[in-house]
């Protein structure tokens, strides 16, 4: 039996028992928009809907009401009045002109004493309603979690938008200067174009998360060429922060299956984190290692390094430490991206060193790649 059927059964049985036992319920009429009872009102009984449509809502904050349920003809509400006489826990409003039947607590007790079927039908309707409420609640929880994740993710992206925007501002100023040579203008144009593309990718990533999309396309990419672009794109903003990048070992000249625009986030995030921990400037050192099945990338900075005991927590979503505006999402996003490439990422705790992050990218055949 469906939840709707069990409730209609109960209401039908209730009506026939009322007639049979000659108990006269009150008939109430409400206009659309009229409040039937409010949160906190004393309980007057159980309502069955003969005609119309009723919304049950509750305050989620001082000024914000949230619709919990809606009931149509053949349904009932306010049933808690039968079990206990505590004040109403929600507000009921007629959405359409409605005709309702009100059975008081005393009347219902009388009916139940003489009709075990009515008790069974009520229990049945109750159990369906509890199940429905659970499903509804779980769904709401998942939605709320998704929105809160979205909100936090949006915050981290908005925070990161500042970097490309500052490069665009500087490049635009340089291009607009009367003294700018044609090459300088051309260079500024390239920078602006590059950073606008980066902004577009960030916003697309936000859109991807908000849609719950798990699309992850990989294309054969030359790593050395790709990495040269990363350096080119980040040079200005790192220069502005007095941070230099030193490439300590040759960059592997190999073809890898990459989603370049997503992998950009990993480099941008690691570089930005390093720069955040070196407010007076410093160095980022990059080392590479080419293995038969994967390449290995190491990013080390000259900042203070990790606080003891936190290395295991760094990739946990929302873990943040030592950054007033931190969201704790950067590294967990890096982890997702690296793992979507089939690689691993970790942080190394080395005494008296700065922050060290390592990640691998497999050289596997494209067809073997995990496409989430
Ligand atoms: P957020 O930077 O928003 O806090 P992340 O996920 O990017 O979020 O980083 C999580 C935490 O990892 C940071 O709050 C910081 O404590 C630590 N961390 C990340 N990068 C470094 C680094 N280069 N040096 C020291 N600590 C770091």
XYZ file of C-alpha atoms and ligand atoms in Angstrom:
399
model
C 0.000 0.000 0.000
C 1.355 3.445 -0.909
C 1.657 6.262 1.624
C -1.173 8.192 -0.101
C -3.468 5.128 -0.075
C -2.818 4.442 3.602
C -3.790 8.016 4.473
C -6.934 7.975 2.308
C -7.875 4.638 3.899
C -7.524 6.161 7.313
C -9.605 9.236 6.423
C -12.342 7.075 4.811
C -12.443 4.794 7.837
C -12.490 7.806 10.151
C -15.504 9.253 8.326
C -17.414 5.955 8.386
C -16.642 5.427 12.101
C -17.845 8.965 12.864
C -21.171 8.196 11.160
C -21.464 4.701 12.668
C -20.712 5.867 16.198
C -22.769 9.026 15.755
C -19.904 11.295 16.717
C -20.296 14.713 15.155
C -17.058 16.405 14.198
C -16.823 20.104 13.573
C -16.805 21.182 9.896
C -14.536 24.176 9.263
C -14.204 26.302 6.145
C -11.071 28.305 5.326
C -10.380 30.766 2.526
C -7.158 30.490 0.495
C -4.337 32.080 2.511
C -6.158 31.772 5.847
C -4.200 30.334 8.776
C -5.782 27.208 10.298
C -3.477 27.050 13.300
C -0.114 28.548 14.171
C 3.057 27.182 15.702
C 2.598 27.375 19.484
C -1.241 27.287 19.387
C -2.932 24.829 21.746
C -3.963 21.569 20.055
C -7.649 21.373 19.152
C -7.673 18.031 17.359
C -6.979 16.198 14.114
C -7.977 17.663 10.758
C -9.107 15.660 7.728
C -9.323 17.467 4.387
C -12.686 17.045 2.648
C -11.868 19.590 0.002
C -8.950 21.977 -0.680
C -5.225 22.104 -0.136
C -3.217 22.810 3.044
C 0.438 23.725 3.614
C 2.316 22.947 6.828
C 5.256 25.240 7.479
C 7.648 26.081 10.284
C 10.043 28.891 11.093
C 13.660 28.029 10.237
C 14.888 31.411 11.464
C 13.182 34.387 13.087
C 11.847 35.715 9.798
C 12.042 32.713 7.508
C 9.277 30.132 7.189
C 9.959 26.862 5.431
C 7.224 24.703 3.857
C 7.401 21.214 5.360
C 4.515 19.392 3.720
C 1.404 19.924 1.596
C -1.808 17.955 1.907
C -4.769 17.565 -0.452
C -8.345 16.226 -0.114
C -8.438 12.731 1.443
C -5.439 13.479 3.654
C -5.132 14.458 7.316
C -2.846 16.628 9.452
C -2.431 17.865 13.008
C -2.405 14.228 14.137
C -0.029 14.879 17.020
C -3.043 16.275 18.861
C -4.317 12.710 19.173
C -1.182 11.481 20.888
C -0.374 14.363 23.149
C -1.760 17.785 23.768
C 1.426 19.763 23.380
C 1.207 23.066 21.492
C 1.319 22.936 17.683
C 4.851 22.469 16.346
C 4.096 23.984 12.917
C 1.696 26.334 11.157
C -1.089 25.108 8.844
C -2.392 27.424 6.120
C -5.101 26.854 3.512
C -3.481 27.161 0.078
C -6.891 26.916 -1.646
C -10.391 27.416 -0.236
C -10.673 24.352 2.008
C -13.318 22.408 3.836
C -11.987 20.496 6.822
C -13.287 18.103 9.386
C -11.999 18.650 12.923
C -12.049 15.665 15.302
C -11.204 16.641 18.856
C -8.868 14.634 21.093
C -11.826 13.383 23.196
C -13.872 12.391 20.139
C -10.965 10.493 18.673
C -10.289 8.638 21.928
C -13.931 7.562 21.936
C -13.731 6.287 18.338
C -10.521 4.358 19.012
C -11.986 2.591 22.032
C -14.686 1.085 19.852
C -12.798 0.529 16.584
C -9.547 -1.447 16.576
C -9.495 -1.106 12.737
C -9.265 2.651 13.105
C -6.261 2.267 15.424
C -4.596 -0.060 12.897
C -5.327 2.303 9.994
C -3.918 5.179 12.004
C -0.748 3.206 12.840
C -0.363 2.302 9.195
C -0.770 5.915 8.081
C 1.661 7.021 10.813
C 4.350 4.541 9.790
C 4.098 5.650 6.141
C 4.260 9.264 7.206
C 7.344 8.703 9.358
C 9.036 6.905 6.475
C 8.127 9.740 4.080
C 9.382 12.322 6.555
C 12.680 10.433 6.894
C 13.187 10.312 3.121
C 12.266 13.995 2.869
C 14.634 14.873 5.709
C 17.565 12.923 4.249
C 16.964 14.583 0.877
C 16.902 18.022 2.513
C 20.112 17.215 4.401
C 21.877 16.189 1.184
C 20.669 19.338 -0.573
C 21.762 21.518 2.349
C 25.174 19.838 2.393
C 25.523 20.343 -1.378
C 24.654 24.025 -1.040
C 26.980 24.529 1.881
C 29.766 22.788 -0.057
C 28.953 24.987 -3.035
C 29.039 28.069 -0.846
C 32.403 27.175 0.598
C 33.750 26.213 -2.798
C 32.461 29.499 -4.244
C 34.248 31.292 -1.425
C 37.548 29.630 -2.262
C 37.147 30.394 -5.983
C 36.179 33.992 -5.256
C 39.248 34.242 -3.048
C 41.402 32.854 -5.899
C 39.851 35.254 -8.422
C 41.838 38.041 -6.820
C 45.108 36.741 -8.273
C 44.191 36.839 -11.986
C 42.317 40.109 -11.438
C 45.381 41.784 -9.975
C 47.508 40.613 -12.934
C 44.838 41.960 -15.350
C 44.835 45.322 -13.552
C 48.620 45.613 -13.730
C 48.719 44.558 -17.391
C 45.893 46.972 -18.279
C 47.726 49.836 -16.527
C 50.927 48.962 -18.396
C 49.107 48.796 -21.744
C 47.311 52.087 -21.161
C 50.459 53.994 -20.244
C 51.391 56.621 -22.859
C 55.007 55.473 -22.642
C 54.257 51.804 -23.356
C 56.241 50.428 -26.287
C 54.311 48.301 -28.845
C 55.984 45.095 -27.532
C 54.925 45.987 -24.003
C 51.342 46.500 -25.185
C 51.436 43.174 -27.017
C 52.783 41.470 -23.882
C 50.064 43.066 -21.730
C 47.393 41.942 -24.185
C 48.699 38.371 -23.992
C 48.699 38.494 -20.167
C 45.144 39.815 -20.022
C 43.948 37.189 -22.462
C 45.685 34.426 -20.463
C 44.215 35.567 -17.150
C 40.720 35.987 -18.580
C 40.976 32.388 -19.783
C 42.053 31.355 -16.292
C 39.063 33.167 -14.764
C 36.769 31.459 -17.256
C 38.174 28.055 -16.274
C 37.694 28.796 -12.569
C 34.091 29.799 -13.150
C 33.518 26.722 -15.294
C 34.896 24.581 -12.473
C 32.451 26.245 -10.075
C 29.638 25.550 -12.509
C 30.803 21.954 -12.816
C 30.661 21.467 -9.035
C 27.266 23.200 -8.733
C 25.828 20.892 -11.375
C 27.332 17.882 -9.628
C 29.086 17.051 -12.910
C 31.870 14.501 -12.767
C 33.004 14.939 -16.353
C 36.764 14.586 -16.591
C 38.244 14.513 -20.073
C 41.900 13.681 -20.553
C 43.891 14.512 -23.665
C 47.453 13.495 -24.643
C 49.596 16.470 -23.635
C 53.306 17.189 -23.689
C 54.168 17.818 -20.055
C 57.190 20.081 -20.699
C 55.137 22.375 -22.991
C 52.248 22.353 -20.536
C 54.528 23.207 -17.619
C 56.152 26.107 -19.524
C 52.634 27.624 -19.855
C 52.044 27.261 -16.120
C 55.246 29.176 -15.386
C 54.317 31.812 -17.922
C 50.852 32.247 -16.390
C 51.992 32.501 -12.792
C 55.192 34.525 -13.245
C 53.629 37.986 -12.861
C 51.615 37.267 -9.742
C 54.531 35.488 -8.058
C 56.854 38.373 -9.040
C 54.385 40.742 -7.376
C 54.656 38.689 -4.196
C 58.465 38.531 -4.356
C 58.399 34.794 -4.920
C 60.768 33.186 -7.426
C 60.322 29.760 -9.001
C 63.427 27.602 -9.397
C 63.238 24.527 -11.609
C 65.927 22.287 -10.113
C 65.733 19.256 -12.454
C 64.792 18.865 -16.140
C 61.060 18.943 -16.818
C 60.022 15.530 -18.247
C 59.500 15.801 -21.981
C 56.797 13.118 -22.129
C 53.235 12.796 -23.383
C 50.717 12.336 -20.574
C 46.949 11.978 -20.491
C 45.998 15.326 -18.885
C 43.052 17.549 -18.301
C 45.270 20.618 -18.533
C 42.767 23.181 -17.298
C 41.964 21.125 -14.204
C 45.602 20.293 -13.499
C 46.322 24.059 -13.628
C 44.429 24.316 -10.318
C 46.916 21.983 -8.657
C 49.914 24.133 -9.617
C 48.065 27.409 -8.925
C 46.945 26.148 -5.524
C 50.341 24.833 -4.460
C 52.076 28.024 -5.638
C 49.485 30.292 -3.993
C 49.656 28.383 -0.710
C 53.453 28.609 -0.761
C 53.264 32.367 -1.452
C 50.697 32.805 1.367
C 53.152 31.233 3.806
C 55.986 33.494 2.603
C 54.470 36.965 3.081
C 57.862 38.628 2.744
C 58.726 36.629 -0.367
C 60.776 33.471 -0.858
C 61.477 30.633 -3.271
C 59.495 27.769 -4.748
C 61.700 24.875 -5.866
C 60.429 22.320 -8.347
C 61.905 18.879 -8.887
C 60.769 16.220 -11.337
C 61.459 12.557 -11.691
C 60.492 10.436 -14.677
C 59.706 6.818 -13.863
C 58.634 4.147 -16.387
C 55.003 4.319 -15.301
C 54.600 7.835 -13.924
C 56.172 11.225 -13.425
C 56.848 12.591 -9.991
C 56.523 16.317 -9.186
C 57.836 17.934 -5.991
C 57.024 21.500 -4.943
C 59.038 22.865 -2.015
C 58.909 26.353 -0.545
C 61.090 28.326 1.842
C 58.207 29.119 4.213
C 57.864 27.839 7.808
C 56.737 24.319 6.763
C 53.929 22.329 8.403
C 53.011 22.475 12.045
C 53.831 19.143 13.765
C 51.082 16.559 13.406
C 48.978 18.273 10.756
C 50.377 16.628 7.601
C 47.766 13.824 7.720
C 44.917 16.324 7.842
C 45.963 18.714 5.058
C 43.895 17.091 2.285
C 40.742 16.754 4.371
C 38.034 19.081 3.025
C 37.676 22.237 5.141
C 40.867 21.650 7.102
C 42.584 25.010 7.402
C 45.251 26.218 9.814
C 47.190 29.444 10.090
C 45.243 31.270 7.354
C 42.608 33.763 8.501
C 40.810 33.664 5.117
C 41.438 29.940 4.537
C 38.610 27.726 3.347
C 40.467 24.435 3.646
C 39.308 23.421 0.191
C 42.375 24.081 -1.965
C 44.282 20.883 -1.184
C 41.206 18.651 -1.146
C 40.389 19.928 -4.644
C 44.028 19.247 -5.680
C 43.651 15.699 -4.348
C 40.474 15.134 -6.380
C 42.111 16.442 -9.524
C 45.305 14.398 -9.133
C 43.306 11.261 -8.311
C 41.070 11.866 -11.332
C 44.285 11.642 -13.346
C 45.071 8.334 -11.645
C 47.860 9.872 -9.522
C 48.574 10.403 -5.803
C 49.342 13.550 -3.817
C 50.904 13.919 -0.377
C 52.747 16.348 1.870
C 56.205 15.576 3.272
C 57.096 16.433 6.818
C 60.837 17.171 6.866
C 62.498 18.784 9.887
C 63.684 22.371 9.349
C 62.291 22.647 5.840
C 59.497 24.600 4.236
C 56.288 23.072 2.916
C 56.878 20.123 0.546
C 54.133 18.658 -1.629
C 54.589 15.754 -4.030
C 52.276 14.307 -6.619
C 52.432 11.715 -9.370
C 50.844 11.607 -12.798
C 50.673 8.238 -14.530
C 51.928 7.738 -18.074
C 49.238 5.112 -18.602
C 47.451 4.529 -21.815
C 44.465 6.889 -22.113
C 42.007 3.991 -22.355
C 43.072 2.678 -18.993
C 42.424 6.004 -17.299
C 39.710 6.289 -14.738
C 37.109 8.702 -16.175
C 34.840 9.787 -13.353
P 43.459 26.894 2.819
O 44.708 27.344 2.125
O 42.236 27.604 2.351
O 43.572 26.852 4.301
P 44.190 24.335 1.711
O 43.414 23.072 1.567
O 44.822 24.885 0.459
O 43.206 25.384 2.355
O 45.330 24.132 2.788
C 45.028 23.511 4.036
C 46.075 23.864 5.059
O 47.329 23.267 4.694
C 46.389 25.332 5.172
O 45.441 26.021 5.958
C 47.774 25.274 5.830
O 47.677 25.089 7.228
C 48.391 24.027 5.229
N 49.304 24.392 4.113
C 49.027 24.345 2.802
N 50.094 24.712 2.077
C 51.093 24.990 2.949
C 52.461 25.420 2.802
N 53.017 25.621 1.617
N 53.167 25.614 3.954
C 52.609 25.389 5.165
N 51.336 24.982 5.355
C 50.588 24.793 4.275
